[in-house]
mmCIF file with all atom_site columns, C-alpha atoms and ligand atoms in Angstrom:
data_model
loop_
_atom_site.group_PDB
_atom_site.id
_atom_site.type_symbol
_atom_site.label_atom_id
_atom_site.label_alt_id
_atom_site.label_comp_id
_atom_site.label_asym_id
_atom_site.label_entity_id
_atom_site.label_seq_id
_atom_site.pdbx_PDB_ins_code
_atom_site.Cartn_x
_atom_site.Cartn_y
_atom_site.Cartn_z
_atom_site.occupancy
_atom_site.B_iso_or_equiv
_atom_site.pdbx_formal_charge
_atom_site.auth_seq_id
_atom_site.auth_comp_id
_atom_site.auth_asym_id
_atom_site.auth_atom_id
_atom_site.pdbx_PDB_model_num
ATOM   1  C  CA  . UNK A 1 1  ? 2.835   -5.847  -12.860 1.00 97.00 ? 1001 UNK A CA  1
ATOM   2  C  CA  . UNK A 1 2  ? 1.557   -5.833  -9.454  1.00 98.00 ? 1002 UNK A CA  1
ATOM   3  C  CA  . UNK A 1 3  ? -0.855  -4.231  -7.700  1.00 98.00 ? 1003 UNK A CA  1
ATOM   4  C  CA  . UNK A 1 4  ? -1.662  -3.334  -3.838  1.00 98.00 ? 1004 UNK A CA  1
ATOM   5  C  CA  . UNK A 1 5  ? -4.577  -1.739  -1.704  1.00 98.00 ? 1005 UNK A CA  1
ATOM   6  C  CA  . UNK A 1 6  ? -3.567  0.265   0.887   1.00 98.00 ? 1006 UNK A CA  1
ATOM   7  C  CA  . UNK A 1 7  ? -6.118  -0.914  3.314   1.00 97.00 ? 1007 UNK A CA  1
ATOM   8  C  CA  . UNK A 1 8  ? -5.035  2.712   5.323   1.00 98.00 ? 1008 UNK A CA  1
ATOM   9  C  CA  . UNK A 1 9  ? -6.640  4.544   2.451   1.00 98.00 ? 1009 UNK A CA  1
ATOM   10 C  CA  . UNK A 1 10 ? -9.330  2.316   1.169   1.00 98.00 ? 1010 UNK A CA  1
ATOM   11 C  CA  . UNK A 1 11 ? -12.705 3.663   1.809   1.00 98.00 ? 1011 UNK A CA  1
ATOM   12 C  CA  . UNK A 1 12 ? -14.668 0.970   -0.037  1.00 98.00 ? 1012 UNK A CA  1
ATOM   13 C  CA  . UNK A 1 13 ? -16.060 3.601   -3.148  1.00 98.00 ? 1013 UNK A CA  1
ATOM   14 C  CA  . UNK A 1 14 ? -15.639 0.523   -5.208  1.00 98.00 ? 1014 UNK A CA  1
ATOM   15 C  CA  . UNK A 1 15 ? -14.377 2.016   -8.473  1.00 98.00 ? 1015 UNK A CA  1
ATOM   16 C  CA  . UNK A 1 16 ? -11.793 -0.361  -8.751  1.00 98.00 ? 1016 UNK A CA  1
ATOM   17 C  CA  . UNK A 1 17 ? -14.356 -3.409  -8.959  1.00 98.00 ? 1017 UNK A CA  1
ATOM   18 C  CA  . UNK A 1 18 ? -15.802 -1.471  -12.189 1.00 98.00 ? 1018 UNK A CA  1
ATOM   19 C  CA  . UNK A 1 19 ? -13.047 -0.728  -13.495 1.00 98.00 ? 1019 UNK A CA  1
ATOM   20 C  CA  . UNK A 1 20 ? -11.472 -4.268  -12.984 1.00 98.00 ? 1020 UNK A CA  1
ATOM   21 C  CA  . UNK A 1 21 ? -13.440 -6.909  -11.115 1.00 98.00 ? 1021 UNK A CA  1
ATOM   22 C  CA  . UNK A 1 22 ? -11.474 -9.559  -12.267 1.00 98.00 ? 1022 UNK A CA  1
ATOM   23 C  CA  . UNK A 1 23 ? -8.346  -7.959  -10.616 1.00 98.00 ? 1023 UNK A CA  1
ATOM   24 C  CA  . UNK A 1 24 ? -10.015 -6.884  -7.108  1.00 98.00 ? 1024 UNK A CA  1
ATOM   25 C  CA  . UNK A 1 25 ? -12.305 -8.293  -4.733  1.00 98.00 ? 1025 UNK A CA  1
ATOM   26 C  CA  . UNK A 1 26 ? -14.004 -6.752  -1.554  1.00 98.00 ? 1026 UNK A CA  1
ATOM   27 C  CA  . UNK A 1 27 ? -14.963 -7.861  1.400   1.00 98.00 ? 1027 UNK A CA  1
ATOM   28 C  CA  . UNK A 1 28 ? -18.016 -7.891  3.303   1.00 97.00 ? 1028 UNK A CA  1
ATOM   29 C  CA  . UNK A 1 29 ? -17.818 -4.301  4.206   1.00 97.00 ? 1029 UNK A CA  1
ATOM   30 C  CA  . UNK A 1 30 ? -16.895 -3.237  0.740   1.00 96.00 ? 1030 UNK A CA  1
ATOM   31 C  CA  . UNK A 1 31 ? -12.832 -2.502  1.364   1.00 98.00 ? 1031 UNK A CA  1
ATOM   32 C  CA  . UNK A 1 32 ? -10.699 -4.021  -1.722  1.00 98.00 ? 1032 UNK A CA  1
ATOM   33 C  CA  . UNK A 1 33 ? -7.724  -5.760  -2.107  1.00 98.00 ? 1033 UNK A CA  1
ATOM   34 C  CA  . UNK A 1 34 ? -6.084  -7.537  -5.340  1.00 98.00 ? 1034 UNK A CA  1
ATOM   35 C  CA  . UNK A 1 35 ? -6.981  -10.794 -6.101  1.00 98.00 ? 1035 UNK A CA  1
ATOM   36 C  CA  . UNK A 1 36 ? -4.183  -13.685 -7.258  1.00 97.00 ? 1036 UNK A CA  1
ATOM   37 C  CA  . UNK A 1 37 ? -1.852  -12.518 -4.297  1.00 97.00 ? 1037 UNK A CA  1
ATOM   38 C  CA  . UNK A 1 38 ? -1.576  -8.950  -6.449  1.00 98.00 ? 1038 UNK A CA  1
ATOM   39 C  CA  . UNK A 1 39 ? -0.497  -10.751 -9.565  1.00 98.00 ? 1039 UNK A CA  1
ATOM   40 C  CA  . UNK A 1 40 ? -1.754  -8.611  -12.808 1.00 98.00 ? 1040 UNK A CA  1
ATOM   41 C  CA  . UNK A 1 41 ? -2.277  -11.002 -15.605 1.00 97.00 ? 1041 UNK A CA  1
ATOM   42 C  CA  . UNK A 1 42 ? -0.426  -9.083  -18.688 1.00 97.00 ? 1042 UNK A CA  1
ATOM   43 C  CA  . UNK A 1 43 ? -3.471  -9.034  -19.960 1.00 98.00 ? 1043 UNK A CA  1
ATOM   44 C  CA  . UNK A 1 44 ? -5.492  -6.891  -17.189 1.00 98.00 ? 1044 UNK A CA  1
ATOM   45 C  CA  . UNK A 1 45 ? -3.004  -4.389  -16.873 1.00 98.00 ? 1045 UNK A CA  1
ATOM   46 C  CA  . UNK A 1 46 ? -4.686  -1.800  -18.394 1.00 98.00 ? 1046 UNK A CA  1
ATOM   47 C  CA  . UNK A 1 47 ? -7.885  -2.157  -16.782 1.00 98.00 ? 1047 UNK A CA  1
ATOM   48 C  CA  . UNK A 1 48 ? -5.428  -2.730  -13.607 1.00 98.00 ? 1048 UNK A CA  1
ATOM   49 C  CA  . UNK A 1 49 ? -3.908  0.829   -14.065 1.00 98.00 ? 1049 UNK A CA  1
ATOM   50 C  CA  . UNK A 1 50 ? -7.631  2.241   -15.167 1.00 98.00 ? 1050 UNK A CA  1
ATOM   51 C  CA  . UNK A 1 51 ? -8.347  1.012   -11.555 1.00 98.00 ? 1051 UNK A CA  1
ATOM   52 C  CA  . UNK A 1 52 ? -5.847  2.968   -9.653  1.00 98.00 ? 1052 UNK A CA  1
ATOM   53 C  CA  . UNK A 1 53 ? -6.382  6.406   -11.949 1.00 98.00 ? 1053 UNK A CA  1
ATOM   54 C  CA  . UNK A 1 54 ? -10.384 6.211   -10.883 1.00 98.00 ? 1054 UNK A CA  1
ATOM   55 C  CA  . UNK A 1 55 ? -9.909  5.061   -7.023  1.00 98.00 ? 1055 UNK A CA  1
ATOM   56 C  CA  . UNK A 1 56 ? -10.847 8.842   -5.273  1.00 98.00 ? 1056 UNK A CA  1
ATOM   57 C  CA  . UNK A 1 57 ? -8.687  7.501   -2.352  1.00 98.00 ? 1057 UNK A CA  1
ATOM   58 C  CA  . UNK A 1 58 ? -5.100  6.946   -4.116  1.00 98.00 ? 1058 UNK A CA  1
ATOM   59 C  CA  . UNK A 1 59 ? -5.645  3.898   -2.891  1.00 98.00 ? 1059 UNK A CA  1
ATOM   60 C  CA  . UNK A 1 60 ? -3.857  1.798   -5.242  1.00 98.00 ? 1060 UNK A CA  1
ATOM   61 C  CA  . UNK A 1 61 ? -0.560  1.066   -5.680  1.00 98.00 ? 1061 UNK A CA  1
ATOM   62 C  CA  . UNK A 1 62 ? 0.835   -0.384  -9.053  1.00 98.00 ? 1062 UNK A CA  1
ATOM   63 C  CA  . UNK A 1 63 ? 4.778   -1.792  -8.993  1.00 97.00 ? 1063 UNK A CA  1
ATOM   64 C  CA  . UNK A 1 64 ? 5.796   -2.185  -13.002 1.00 89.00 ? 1064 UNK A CA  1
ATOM   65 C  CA  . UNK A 1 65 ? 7.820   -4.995  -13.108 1.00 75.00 ? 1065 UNK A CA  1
HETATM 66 FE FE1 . F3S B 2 .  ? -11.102 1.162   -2.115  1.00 81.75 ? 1530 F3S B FE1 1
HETATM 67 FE FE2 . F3S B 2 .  ? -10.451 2.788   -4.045  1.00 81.75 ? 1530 F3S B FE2 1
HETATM 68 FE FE3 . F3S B 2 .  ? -11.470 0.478   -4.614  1.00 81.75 ? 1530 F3S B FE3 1
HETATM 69 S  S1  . F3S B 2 .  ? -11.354 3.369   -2.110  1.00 81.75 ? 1530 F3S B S1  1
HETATM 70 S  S2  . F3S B 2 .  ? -12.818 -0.034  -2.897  1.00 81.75 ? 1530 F3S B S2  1
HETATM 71 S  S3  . F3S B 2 .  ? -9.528  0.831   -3.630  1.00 81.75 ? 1530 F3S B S3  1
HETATM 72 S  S4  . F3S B 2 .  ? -11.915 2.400   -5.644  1.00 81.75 ? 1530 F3S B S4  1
#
């Protein structure tokens, strides 16, 4: 799996990083992206695709692969 912020939508609510910190990261102003290039450990997926369900924005983008 992989996973993407669309940094056009993101508007830093910061669901994602309580849904699944150790797949995101913010930035100083609070806007996400995916940690490990956007790499989803097996393991994480499905607090990956918890994540993208909660983000108000439709921010995330998850590629099944
Ligand atoms: Fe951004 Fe959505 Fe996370 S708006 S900070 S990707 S919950």
């Amino acid at each position: 799996m992989k996973v993407q912020v669309d940094s056009s939508k993101c508007q830093g609510h910061n669901r994602c990083m309580i849904f699944a910190p150790e797949v995101f990261e913010v930035d100083d102003y609070g806007f996400a992206s995916a940690q490990r290039g956007g790499e989803v450990p097996a393991e994480l997926a499905d607090k990956a695709r918890t994540a993208a369900a909660n983000c108000p924005e439709l921010a995330i983008v998850i590629s099944e692969d």
